[in-house]
Each structure stands twice: as structure tokens, then as C-alpha cells.
mmCIF file of C-alpha atoms and ligand atoms in Angstrom:
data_model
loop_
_atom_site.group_PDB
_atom_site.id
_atom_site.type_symbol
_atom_site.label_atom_id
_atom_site.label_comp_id
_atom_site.label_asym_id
_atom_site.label_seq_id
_atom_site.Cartn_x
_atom_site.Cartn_y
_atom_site.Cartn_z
ATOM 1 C CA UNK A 276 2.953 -28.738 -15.142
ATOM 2 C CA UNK A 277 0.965 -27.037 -17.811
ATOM 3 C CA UNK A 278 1.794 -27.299 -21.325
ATOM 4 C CA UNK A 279 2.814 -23.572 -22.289
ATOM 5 C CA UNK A 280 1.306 -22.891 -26.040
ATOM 6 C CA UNK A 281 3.725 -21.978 -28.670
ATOM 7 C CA UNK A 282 1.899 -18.334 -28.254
ATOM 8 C CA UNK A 283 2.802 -18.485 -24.915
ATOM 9 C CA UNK A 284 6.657 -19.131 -24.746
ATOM 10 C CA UNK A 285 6.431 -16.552 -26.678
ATOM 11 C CA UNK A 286 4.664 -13.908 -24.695
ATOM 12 C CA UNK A 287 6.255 -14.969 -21.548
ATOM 13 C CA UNK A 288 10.100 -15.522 -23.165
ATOM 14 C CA UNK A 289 11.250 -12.512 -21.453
ATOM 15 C CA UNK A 290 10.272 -13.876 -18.003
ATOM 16 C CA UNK A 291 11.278 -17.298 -18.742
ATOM 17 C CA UNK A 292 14.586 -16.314 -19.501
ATOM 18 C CA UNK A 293 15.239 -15.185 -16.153
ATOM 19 C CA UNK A 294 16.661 -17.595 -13.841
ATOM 20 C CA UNK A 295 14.353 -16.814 -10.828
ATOM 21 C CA UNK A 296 11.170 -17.400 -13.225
ATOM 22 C CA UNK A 297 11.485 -19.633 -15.706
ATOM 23 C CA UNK A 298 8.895 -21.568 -16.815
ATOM 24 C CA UNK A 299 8.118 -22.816 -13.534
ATOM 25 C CA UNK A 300 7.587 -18.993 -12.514
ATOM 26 C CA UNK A 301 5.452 -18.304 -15.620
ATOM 27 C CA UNK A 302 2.884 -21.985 -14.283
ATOM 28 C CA UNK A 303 2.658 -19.419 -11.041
ATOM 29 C CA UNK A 304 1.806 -16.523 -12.741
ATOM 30 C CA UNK A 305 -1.181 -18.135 -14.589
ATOM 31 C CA UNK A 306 -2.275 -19.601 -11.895
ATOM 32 C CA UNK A 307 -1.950 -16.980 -9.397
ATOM 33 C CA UNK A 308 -5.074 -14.769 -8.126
ATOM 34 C CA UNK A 309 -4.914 -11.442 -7.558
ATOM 35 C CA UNK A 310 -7.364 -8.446 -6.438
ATOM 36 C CA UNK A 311 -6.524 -4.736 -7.276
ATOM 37 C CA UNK A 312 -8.581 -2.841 -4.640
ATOM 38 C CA UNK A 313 -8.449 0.543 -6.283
ATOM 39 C CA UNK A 314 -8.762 1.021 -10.271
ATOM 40 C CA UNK A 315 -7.182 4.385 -9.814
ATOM 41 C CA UNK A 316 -3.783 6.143 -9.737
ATOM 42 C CA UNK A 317 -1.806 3.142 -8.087
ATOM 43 C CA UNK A 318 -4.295 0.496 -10.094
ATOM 44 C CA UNK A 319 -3.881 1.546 -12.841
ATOM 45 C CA UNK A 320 -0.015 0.704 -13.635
ATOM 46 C CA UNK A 321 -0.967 -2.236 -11.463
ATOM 47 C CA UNK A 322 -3.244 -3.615 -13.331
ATOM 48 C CA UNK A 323 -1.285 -2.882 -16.633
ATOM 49 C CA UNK A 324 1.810 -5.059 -15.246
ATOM 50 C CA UNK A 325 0.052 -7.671 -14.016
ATOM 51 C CA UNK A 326 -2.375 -7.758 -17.190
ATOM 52 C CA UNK A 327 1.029 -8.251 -19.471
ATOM 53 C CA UNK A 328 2.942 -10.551 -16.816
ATOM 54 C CA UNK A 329 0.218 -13.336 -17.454
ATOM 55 C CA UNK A 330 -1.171 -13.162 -13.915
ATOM 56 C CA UNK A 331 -4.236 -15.550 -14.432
ATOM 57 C CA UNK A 332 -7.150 -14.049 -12.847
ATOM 58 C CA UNK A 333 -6.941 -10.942 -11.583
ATOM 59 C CA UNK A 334 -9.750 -8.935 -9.446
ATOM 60 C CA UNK A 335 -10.835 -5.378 -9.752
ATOM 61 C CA UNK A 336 -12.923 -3.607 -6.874
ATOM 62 C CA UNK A 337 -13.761 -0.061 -7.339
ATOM 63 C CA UNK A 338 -17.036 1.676 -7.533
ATOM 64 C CA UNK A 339 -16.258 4.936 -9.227
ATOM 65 C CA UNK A 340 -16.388 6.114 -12.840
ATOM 66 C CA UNK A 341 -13.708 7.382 -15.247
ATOM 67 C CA UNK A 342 -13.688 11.517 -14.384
ATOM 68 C CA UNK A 343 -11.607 13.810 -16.684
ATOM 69 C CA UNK A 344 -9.955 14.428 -13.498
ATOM 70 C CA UNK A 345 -8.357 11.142 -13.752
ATOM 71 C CA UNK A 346 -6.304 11.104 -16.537
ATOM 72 C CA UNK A 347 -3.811 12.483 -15.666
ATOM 73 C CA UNK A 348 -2.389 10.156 -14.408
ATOM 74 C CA UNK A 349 -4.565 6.643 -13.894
ATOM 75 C CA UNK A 350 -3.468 5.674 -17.314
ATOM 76 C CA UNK A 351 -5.302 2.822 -18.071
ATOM 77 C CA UNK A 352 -8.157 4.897 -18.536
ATOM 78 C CA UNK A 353 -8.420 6.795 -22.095
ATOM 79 C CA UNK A 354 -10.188 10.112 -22.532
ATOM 80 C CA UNK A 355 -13.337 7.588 -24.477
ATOM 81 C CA UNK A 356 -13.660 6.312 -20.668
ATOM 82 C CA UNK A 357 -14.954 9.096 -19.262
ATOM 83 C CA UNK A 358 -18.063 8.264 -17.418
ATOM 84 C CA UNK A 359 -17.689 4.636 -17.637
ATOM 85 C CA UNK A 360 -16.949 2.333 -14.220
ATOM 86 C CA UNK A 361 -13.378 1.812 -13.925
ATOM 87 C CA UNK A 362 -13.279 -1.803 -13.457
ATOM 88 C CA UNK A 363 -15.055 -2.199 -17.023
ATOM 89 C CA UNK A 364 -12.418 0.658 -18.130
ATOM 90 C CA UNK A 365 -9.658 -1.340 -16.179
ATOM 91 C CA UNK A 366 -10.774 -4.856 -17.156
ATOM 92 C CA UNK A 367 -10.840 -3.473 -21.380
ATOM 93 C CA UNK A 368 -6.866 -2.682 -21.082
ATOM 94 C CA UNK A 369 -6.268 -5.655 -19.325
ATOM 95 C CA UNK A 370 -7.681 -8.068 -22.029
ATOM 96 C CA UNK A 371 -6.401 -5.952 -24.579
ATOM 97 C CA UNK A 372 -3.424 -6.264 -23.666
ATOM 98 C CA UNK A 373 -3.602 -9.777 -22.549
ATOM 99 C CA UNK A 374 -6.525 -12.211 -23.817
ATOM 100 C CA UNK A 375 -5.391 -14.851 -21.915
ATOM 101 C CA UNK A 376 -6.267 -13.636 -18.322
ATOM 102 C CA UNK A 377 -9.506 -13.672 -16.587
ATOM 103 C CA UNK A 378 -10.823 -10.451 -15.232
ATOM 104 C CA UNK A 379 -13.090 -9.982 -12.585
ATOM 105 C CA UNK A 380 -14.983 -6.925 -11.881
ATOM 106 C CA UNK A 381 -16.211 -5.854 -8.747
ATOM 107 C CA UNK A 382 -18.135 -2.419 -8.975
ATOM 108 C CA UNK A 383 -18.456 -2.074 -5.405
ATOM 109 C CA UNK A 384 -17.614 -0.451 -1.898
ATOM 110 C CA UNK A 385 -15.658 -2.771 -0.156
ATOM 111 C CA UNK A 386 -17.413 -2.545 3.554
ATOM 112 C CA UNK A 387 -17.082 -4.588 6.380
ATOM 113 C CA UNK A 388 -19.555 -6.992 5.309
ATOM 114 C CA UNK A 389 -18.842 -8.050 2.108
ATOM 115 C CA UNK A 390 -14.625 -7.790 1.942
ATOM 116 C CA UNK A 391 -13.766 -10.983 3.388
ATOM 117 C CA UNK A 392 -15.739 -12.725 1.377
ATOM 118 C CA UNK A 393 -14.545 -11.013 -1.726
ATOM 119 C CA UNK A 394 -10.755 -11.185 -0.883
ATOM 120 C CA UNK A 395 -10.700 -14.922 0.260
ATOM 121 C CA UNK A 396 -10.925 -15.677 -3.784
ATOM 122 C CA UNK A 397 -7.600 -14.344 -4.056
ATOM 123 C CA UNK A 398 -3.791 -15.230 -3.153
ATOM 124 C CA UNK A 399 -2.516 -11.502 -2.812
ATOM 125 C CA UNK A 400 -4.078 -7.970 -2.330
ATOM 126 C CA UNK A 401 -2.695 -4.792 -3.970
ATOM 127 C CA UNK A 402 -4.378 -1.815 -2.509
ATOM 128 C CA UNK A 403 -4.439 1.399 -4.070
ATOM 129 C CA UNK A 404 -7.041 3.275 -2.381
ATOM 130 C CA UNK A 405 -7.346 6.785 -1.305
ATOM 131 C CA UNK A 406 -8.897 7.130 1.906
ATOM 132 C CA UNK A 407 -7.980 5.507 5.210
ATOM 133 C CA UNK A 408 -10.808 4.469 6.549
ATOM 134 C CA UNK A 409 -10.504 1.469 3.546
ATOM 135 C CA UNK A 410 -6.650 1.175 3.912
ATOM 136 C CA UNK A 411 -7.301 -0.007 7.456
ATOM 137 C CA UNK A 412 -10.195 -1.930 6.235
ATOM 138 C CA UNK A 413 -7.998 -3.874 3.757
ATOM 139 C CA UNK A 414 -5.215 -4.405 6.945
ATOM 140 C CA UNK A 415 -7.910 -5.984 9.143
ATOM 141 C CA UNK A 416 -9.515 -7.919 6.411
ATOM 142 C CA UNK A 417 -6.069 -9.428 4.979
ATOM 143 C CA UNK A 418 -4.682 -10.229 9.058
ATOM 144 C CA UNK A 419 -8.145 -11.959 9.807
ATOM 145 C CA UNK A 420 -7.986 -13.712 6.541
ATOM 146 C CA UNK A 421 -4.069 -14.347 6.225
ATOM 147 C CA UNK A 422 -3.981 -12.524 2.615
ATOM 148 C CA UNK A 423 -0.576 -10.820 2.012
ATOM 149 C CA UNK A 424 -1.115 -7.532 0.496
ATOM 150 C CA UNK A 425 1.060 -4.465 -0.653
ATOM 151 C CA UNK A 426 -0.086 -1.119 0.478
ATOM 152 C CA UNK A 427 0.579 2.208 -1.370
ATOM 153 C CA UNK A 428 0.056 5.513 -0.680
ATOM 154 C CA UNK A 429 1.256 8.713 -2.343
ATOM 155 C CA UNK A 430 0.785 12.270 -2.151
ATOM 156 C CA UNK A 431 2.514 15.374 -3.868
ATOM 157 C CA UNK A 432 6.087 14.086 -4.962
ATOM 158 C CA UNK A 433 6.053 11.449 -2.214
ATOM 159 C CA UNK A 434 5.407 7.499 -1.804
ATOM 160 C CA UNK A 435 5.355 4.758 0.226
ATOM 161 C CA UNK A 436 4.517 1.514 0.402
ATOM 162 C CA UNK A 437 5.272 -1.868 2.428
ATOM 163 C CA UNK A 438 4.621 -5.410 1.842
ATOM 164 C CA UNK A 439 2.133 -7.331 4.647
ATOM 165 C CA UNK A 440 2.401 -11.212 4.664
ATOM 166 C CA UNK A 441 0.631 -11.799 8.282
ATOM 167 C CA UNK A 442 1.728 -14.332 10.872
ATOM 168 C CA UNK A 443 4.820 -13.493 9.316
ATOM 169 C CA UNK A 444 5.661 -9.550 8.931
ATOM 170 C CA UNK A 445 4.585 -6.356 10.804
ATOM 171 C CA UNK A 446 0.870 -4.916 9.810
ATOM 172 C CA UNK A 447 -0.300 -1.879 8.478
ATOM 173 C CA UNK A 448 -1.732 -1.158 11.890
ATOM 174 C CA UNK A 449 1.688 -2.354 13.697
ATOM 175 C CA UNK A 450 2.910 0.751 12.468
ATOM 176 C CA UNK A 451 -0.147 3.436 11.539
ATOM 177 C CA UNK A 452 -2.607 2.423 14.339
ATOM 178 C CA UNK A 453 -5.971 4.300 13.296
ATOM 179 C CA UNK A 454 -7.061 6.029 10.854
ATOM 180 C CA UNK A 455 -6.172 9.834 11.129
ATOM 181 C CA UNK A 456 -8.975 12.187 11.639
ATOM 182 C CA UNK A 457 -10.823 13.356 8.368
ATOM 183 C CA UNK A 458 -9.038 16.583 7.312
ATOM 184 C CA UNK A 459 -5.891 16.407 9.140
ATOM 185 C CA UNK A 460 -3.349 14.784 6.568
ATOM 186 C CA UNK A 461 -4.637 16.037 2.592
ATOM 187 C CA UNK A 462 -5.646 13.602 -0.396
ATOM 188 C CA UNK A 463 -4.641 14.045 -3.704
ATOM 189 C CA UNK A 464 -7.567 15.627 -4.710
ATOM 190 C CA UNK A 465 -6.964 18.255 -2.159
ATOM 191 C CA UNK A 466 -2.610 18.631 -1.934
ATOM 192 C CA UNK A 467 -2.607 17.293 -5.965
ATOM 193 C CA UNK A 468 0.081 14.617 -6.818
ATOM 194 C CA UNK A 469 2.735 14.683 -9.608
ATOM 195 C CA UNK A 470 0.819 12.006 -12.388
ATOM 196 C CA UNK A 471 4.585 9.960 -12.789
ATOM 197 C CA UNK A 472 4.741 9.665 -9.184
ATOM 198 C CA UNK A 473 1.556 6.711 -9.158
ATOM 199 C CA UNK A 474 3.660 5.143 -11.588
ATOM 200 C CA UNK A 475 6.446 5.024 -9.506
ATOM 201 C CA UNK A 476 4.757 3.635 -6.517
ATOM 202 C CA UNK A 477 2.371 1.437 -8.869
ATOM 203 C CA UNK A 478 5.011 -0.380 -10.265
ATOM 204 C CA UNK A 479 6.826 -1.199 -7.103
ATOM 205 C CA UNK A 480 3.613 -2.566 -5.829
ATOM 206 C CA UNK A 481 3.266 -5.209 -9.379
ATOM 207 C CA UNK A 482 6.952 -5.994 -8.967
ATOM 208 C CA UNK A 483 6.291 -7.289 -5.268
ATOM 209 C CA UNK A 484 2.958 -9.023 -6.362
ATOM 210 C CA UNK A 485 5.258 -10.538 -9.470
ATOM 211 C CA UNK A 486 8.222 -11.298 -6.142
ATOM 212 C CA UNK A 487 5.459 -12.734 -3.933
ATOM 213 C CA UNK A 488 3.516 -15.270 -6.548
ATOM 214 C CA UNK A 489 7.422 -16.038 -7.818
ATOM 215 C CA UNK A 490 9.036 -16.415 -4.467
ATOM 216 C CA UNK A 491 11.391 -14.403 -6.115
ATOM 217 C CA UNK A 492 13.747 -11.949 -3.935
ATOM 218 C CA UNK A 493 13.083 -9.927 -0.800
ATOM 219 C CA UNK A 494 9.797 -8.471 -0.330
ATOM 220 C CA UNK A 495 9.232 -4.952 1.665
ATOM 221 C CA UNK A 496 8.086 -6.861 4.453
ATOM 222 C CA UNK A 497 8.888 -5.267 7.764
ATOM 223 C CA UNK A 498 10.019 -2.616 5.826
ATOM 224 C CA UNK A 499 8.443 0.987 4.558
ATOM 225 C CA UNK A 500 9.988 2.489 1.278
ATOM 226 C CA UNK A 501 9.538 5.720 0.927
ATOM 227 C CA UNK A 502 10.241 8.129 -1.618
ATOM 228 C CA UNK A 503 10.738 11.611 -2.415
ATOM 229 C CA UNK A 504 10.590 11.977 -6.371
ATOM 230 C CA UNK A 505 11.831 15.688 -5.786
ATOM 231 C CA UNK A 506 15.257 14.674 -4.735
ATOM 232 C CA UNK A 507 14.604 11.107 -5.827
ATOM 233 C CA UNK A 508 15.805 9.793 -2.497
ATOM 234 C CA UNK A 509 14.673 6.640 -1.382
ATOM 235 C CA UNK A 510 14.412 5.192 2.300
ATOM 236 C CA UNK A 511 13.543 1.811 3.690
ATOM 237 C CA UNK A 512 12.784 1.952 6.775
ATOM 238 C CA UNK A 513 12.690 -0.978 9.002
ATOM 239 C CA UNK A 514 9.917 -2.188 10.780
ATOM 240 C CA UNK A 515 8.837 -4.764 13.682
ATOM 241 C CA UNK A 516 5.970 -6.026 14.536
ATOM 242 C CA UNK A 517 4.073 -4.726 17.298
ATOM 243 C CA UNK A 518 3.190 -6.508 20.511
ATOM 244 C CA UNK A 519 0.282 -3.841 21.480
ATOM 245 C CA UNK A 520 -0.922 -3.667 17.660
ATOM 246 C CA UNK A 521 -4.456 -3.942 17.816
ATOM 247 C CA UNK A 522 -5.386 -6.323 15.409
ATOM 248 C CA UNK A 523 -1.698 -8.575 15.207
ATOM 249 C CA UNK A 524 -0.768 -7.727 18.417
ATOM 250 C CA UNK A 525 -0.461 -10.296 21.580
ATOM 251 C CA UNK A 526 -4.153 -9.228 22.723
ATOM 252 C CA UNK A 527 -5.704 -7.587 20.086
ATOM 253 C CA UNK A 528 -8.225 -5.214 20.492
ATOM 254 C CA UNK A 529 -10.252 -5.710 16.912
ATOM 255 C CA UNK A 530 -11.761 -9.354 16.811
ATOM 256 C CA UNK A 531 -14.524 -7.726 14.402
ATOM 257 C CA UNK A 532 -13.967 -5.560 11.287
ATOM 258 C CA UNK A 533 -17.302 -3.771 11.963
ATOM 259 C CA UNK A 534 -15.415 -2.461 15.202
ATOM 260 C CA UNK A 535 -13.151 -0.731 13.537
ATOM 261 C CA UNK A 536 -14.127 0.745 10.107
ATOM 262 C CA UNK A 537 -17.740 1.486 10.035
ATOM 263 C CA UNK A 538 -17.137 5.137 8.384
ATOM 264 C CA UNK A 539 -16.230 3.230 5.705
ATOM 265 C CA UNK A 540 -19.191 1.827 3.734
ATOM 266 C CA UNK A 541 -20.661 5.416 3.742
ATOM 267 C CA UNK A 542 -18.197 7.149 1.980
ATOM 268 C CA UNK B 186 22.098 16.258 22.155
ATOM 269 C CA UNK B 187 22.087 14.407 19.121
ATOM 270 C CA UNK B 188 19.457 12.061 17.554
ATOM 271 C CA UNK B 189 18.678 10.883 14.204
ATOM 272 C CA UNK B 190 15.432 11.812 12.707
ATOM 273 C CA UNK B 191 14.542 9.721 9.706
ATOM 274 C CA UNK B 192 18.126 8.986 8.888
ATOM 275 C CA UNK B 193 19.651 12.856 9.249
ATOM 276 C CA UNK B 194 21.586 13.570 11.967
ATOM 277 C CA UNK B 195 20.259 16.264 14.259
ATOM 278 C CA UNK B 196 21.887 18.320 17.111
ATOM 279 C CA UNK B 197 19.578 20.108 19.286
ATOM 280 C CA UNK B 198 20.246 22.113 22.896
ATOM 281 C CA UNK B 199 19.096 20.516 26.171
ATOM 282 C CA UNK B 200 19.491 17.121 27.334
ATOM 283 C CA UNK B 201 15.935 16.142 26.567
ATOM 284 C CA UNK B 202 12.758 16.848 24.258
ATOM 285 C CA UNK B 203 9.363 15.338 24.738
ATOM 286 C CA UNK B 204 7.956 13.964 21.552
ATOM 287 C CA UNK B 205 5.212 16.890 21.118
ATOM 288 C CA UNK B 206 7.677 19.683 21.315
ATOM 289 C CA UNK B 207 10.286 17.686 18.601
ATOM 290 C CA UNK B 208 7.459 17.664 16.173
ATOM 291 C CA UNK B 209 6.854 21.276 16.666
ATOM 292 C CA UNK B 210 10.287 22.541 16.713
ATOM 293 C CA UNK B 211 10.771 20.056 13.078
ATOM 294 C CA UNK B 212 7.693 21.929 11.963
ATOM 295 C CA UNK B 213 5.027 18.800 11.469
ATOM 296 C CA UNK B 214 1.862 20.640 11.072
ATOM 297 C CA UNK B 215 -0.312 18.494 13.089
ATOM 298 C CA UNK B 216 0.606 15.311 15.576
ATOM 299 C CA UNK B 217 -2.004 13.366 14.024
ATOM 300 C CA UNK B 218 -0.862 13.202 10.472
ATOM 301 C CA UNK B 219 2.248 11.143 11.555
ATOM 302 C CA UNK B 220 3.170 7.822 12.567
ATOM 303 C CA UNK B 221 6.267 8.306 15.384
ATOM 304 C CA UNK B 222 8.397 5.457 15.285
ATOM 305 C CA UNK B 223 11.678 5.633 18.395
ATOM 306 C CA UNK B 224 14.631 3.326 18.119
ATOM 307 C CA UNK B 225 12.115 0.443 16.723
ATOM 308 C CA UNK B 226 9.297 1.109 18.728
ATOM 309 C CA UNK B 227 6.029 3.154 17.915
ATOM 310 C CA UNK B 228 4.471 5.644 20.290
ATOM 311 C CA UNK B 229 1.149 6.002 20.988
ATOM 312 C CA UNK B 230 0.124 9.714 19.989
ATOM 313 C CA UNK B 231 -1.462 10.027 23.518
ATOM 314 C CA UNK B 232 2.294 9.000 24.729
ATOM 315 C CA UNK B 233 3.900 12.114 22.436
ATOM 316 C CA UNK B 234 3.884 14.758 25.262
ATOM 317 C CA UNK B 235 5.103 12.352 28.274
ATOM 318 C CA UNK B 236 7.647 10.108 25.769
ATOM 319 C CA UNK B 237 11.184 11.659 26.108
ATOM 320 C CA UNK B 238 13.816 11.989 22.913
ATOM 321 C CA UNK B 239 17.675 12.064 24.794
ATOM 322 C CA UNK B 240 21.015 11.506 23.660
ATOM 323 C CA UNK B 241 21.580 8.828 20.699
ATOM 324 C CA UNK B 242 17.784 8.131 20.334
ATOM 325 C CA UNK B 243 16.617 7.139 16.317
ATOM 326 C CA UNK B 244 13.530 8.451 15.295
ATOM 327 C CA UNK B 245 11.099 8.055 11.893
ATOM 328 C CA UNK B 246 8.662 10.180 11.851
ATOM 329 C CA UNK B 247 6.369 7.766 9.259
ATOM 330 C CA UNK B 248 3.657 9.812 7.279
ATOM 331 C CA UNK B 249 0.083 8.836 6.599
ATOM 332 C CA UNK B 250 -0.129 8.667 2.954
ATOM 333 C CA UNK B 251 -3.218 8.445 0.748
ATOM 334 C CA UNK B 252 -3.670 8.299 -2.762
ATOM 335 C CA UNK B 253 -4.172 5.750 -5.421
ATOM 336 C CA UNK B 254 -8.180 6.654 -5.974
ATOM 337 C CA UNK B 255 -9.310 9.865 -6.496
ATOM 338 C CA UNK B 256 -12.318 9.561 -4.173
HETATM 339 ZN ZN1 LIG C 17 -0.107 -5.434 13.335
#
């Protein structure tokens, strides 16, 4: 057991008061590792929560730089920001708001031959990326590597996400198969998205990271929320894992992520 | 016959729909930008025009969803 600083108990009181953390919770949090794959709409809040719940080392992977575009509603990037990477941008907030974290940056593409590698540093993924081709990267690379990771998607005034532990819940894959062709369903850059509605999502996604590292509660495992901020109705829909999935399935088809995802390192 | 699609109740005439024709007549734009998920089990999208909706059958029609990024 560590010995919690005076500063610390203080920082953390609100979490240690609660039965299902505690100080034994708060030892987790320090010591947990997580990667944010994504410093964008769904990273940002992310990264904000986690930053302030004392997660110990947390991970940023994006290769893009702050756009005006942005703002928004990835709001852990200021209008001074624009034009700088977004895991320097990211990993700034997160220390400001937290010294006593570690941050990592990596200002990269993810790809096929460098995500395992990157991802087996850490206990839990939280991906917040905008194009499929990587969402299905992330799946494969967190199956073949046993990572648990929460996946998020929004568009418009709609969200969803679900919570992947594998060997033990349904896949990403289990349920979406392949990528969709290019064009057929719009991004947010094309349809637009309301900017509350990555909060929303975002925040879901650091209260399951905060659940998982806890062992707190239910996760969304086996289970897709959805939500439709217009009538603020929200679904979960139940989900089973997939005998023919190709990657978690009884014979999968993937064995290699290169088989699968190739479009992606060229984006 | 009646069926539930993502949790609504629906009535619709004729014993039987295939797939393909339900997500025309429930106006998705294309077959490829969801995820069709019947009484537990997904479909295949090359199974949507030979899989059969009848009588009682629960259906989610699960959407891809981006965002996050602004790539
Ligand atoms: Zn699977």
C-alpha cells in the first residue's frame, strides 16, 4: 500500500469517500495505465477525467494538430493551441490540471506495425478515433493482445459506445464485422456533430475506464449504449459474442493485423 | 406481422420480409452503413436479401458510428 501524501487525501477525498473506491481504489488509480487513442472530440473529456481522477500514467496517440475547426468542441484544446500537436496540447491540460500523473505522448499513426507494441504498455484502451479503418485496428490489436478497451463513436446528436474486455465479452467485430466502405456512413467533418454530444459520450467512456481500473460496477460489456441527445433517449442493447466473428470467433479468420487494416497507415 | 425494431413495436402486412426490403421500407439509406442484429444474432450483409423477418422476430438495426477525431 502506498502512503497517500497529505496533498493527496486531499485531491482524491471525493473518491475516497465513496465506498466502492476508497483508498484502496485511489492505490489503483495511480497505478493504473491508460492510452487515449484519439486526442480529439471523445479524448478530450477523456483525458480531462482521467487527468483529475489521478490515473497514473496515461498515454496519448494522435498525430494531428490543434485546427480552429476543433474547438468547438475537443475542449482540452484552447484557441493558443492552434497549430500545435494535440498530444503536447492534450498532455499541457493534463499536468495542469494534475502534476502528479505521467503523460506520455505518442505523435503518431497507429498502423499495424507499431500498435501492439505501443498498447501492450497499458492496462486499458479508450478509443476515440474517427475513421474505421483504426476502430477495427484498435479491436484486433486489443483481442490479440487481451487489452480491454471502450469504443466510442458519435455523429450528429447520436452516440454509442460499448465496453470490450476479450476472452470475456463480445468484440467490436462480433458485432460491426468490417469496416464500411469509404463514403457510405458520414464523419463528423462531413454530417457535423452537436460539440456537447463528445462530452456526453467522452465521459461515459472515463467513467468505465474509472469502473474497469476500480472493479467498480457493471461495465457495457456485451452491451451497446446508444444515445439520441435529441430526445435524450438512451438504449442498451445487448450483445453476444459471436461464434463466426472473425477475429474472437471459434475459427477466426484474422491471425494477422496486416490482413485486415492495411488502409489504415495511409490515411 | 409484428416485430420489434430497436425496441419499437412494428406492425407490417404480409407474413414475411427479407432483411433488404425491411431496411428499405424503414428508410436506411444504404445496407452498408448498418450493423443488423435478429433476435441475438448478427447477419451477414451478404445474408440481408435471403434472411427472412416473420412474426415475433427482434431486430437492432446497430449503426456504424465515427467520430471522436476530426480526421
Ligand atoms: Zn469478436
Amino acid at each position: 500500500m502506498i502512503d497517500f501524501t497529505e496533498d493527496q487525501l486531499e485531491r482524491y477525498s471525493r473518491h475516497i469517500l465513496l465506498q466502492d473506491v476508497g483508498v484502496e481504489g485511489q492505490e489503483k488509480l495511480l497505478n493504473a495505465k491508460v492510452l487515449l487513442v484519439g486526442a480529439g472530440g471523445l479524448g478530450a473529456p477523456v483525458s480531462l477525467y482521467l487527468a483529475a481522477a489521478g490515473v497514473g500514467t496515461i498515454g496519448v496517440a494522435d498525430n494531428d494538430v490543434v485546427d480552429l475547426s476543433n474547438l468547438q468542441r475537443q475542449v482540452v484544446h484552447f484557441h493558443k493551441d492552434i497549430g500545435t500537436a494535440k498530444v503536447d496540447s492534450a498532455r499541457d491540460k493534463m499536468l495542469a490540471i494534475n502534476p502528479d500523473i505521467t503523460v506520455k505522448t505518442h505523435k503518431t499513426f497507429l498502423c499495424a506495425d507499431n500498435i501492439r507494441e505501443i498498447i501492450r504498455e497499458y492496462d486499458f484502451v479508450v478509443e476515440g478515433t474517427d475513421n474505421f479503418p483504426a476502430k477495427f485496428l484498435i479491436n484486433d490489436a486489443c483481442v490479440m493482445e487481451n487489452i480491454p478497451f471502450s469504443h466510442g463513436g458519435i455523429l450528429r446528436f447520436d452516440g454509442q459506445t460499448m465496453t470490450v474486455v476479450p476472452g470475456k465479452s463480445s468484440c467490436y467485430r462480433c458485432t460491426f464485422r468490417n469496416p464500411p466502405p469509404p463514403d457510405v456512413v458520414p464523419t463528423c467533418s462531413q454530417a457535423g456533430v452537436l460539440g456537447a454530444i463528445a462530452g456526453m459520450l467522452g465521459t461515459i467512456q472515463a467513467a468505465e475506464t474509472l469502473k474497469f481500473i476500480t472493479a467498480t460496477g457493471d461495465l457495457l460489456t456485451d452491451t451497446l449504449l446508444t444515445f439520441d441527445a435529441k430526445s435524450m433517449n438512451f438504449r442498451k442493447i445487448p450483445l453476444k459474442q459471436q461464434k463466426d466473428c472473425p477475429i474472437c470467433g471459434e475459427s477466426p479468420r484474422i491471425t494477422k493485423l496486416e490482413d485486415a487494416v492495411q488502409a489504415v497507415c495511409g490515411i | 406481422m409484428n416485430i420489434t425494431i430497436n425496441g419499437e413495436k412494428e406492425h407490417l402486412t404480409g407474413q414475411t420480409i427479407v432483411i433488404s426490403d425491411l431496411l428499405q421500407i424503414k428508410n436506411v439509406e444504404s445496407p452498408e452503413m448498418v450493423s443488423v442484429q435478429l433476435n441475438g444474432k448478427i447477419v451477414n450483409q451478404e445474408r440481408f436479401q435471403s434472411t427472412s423477418v416473420t412474426e415475433n422476430d427482434e431486430l437492432e438495426f446497430l449503426y456504424f458510428m465515427g467520430g471522436g477525431e476530426n480526421k
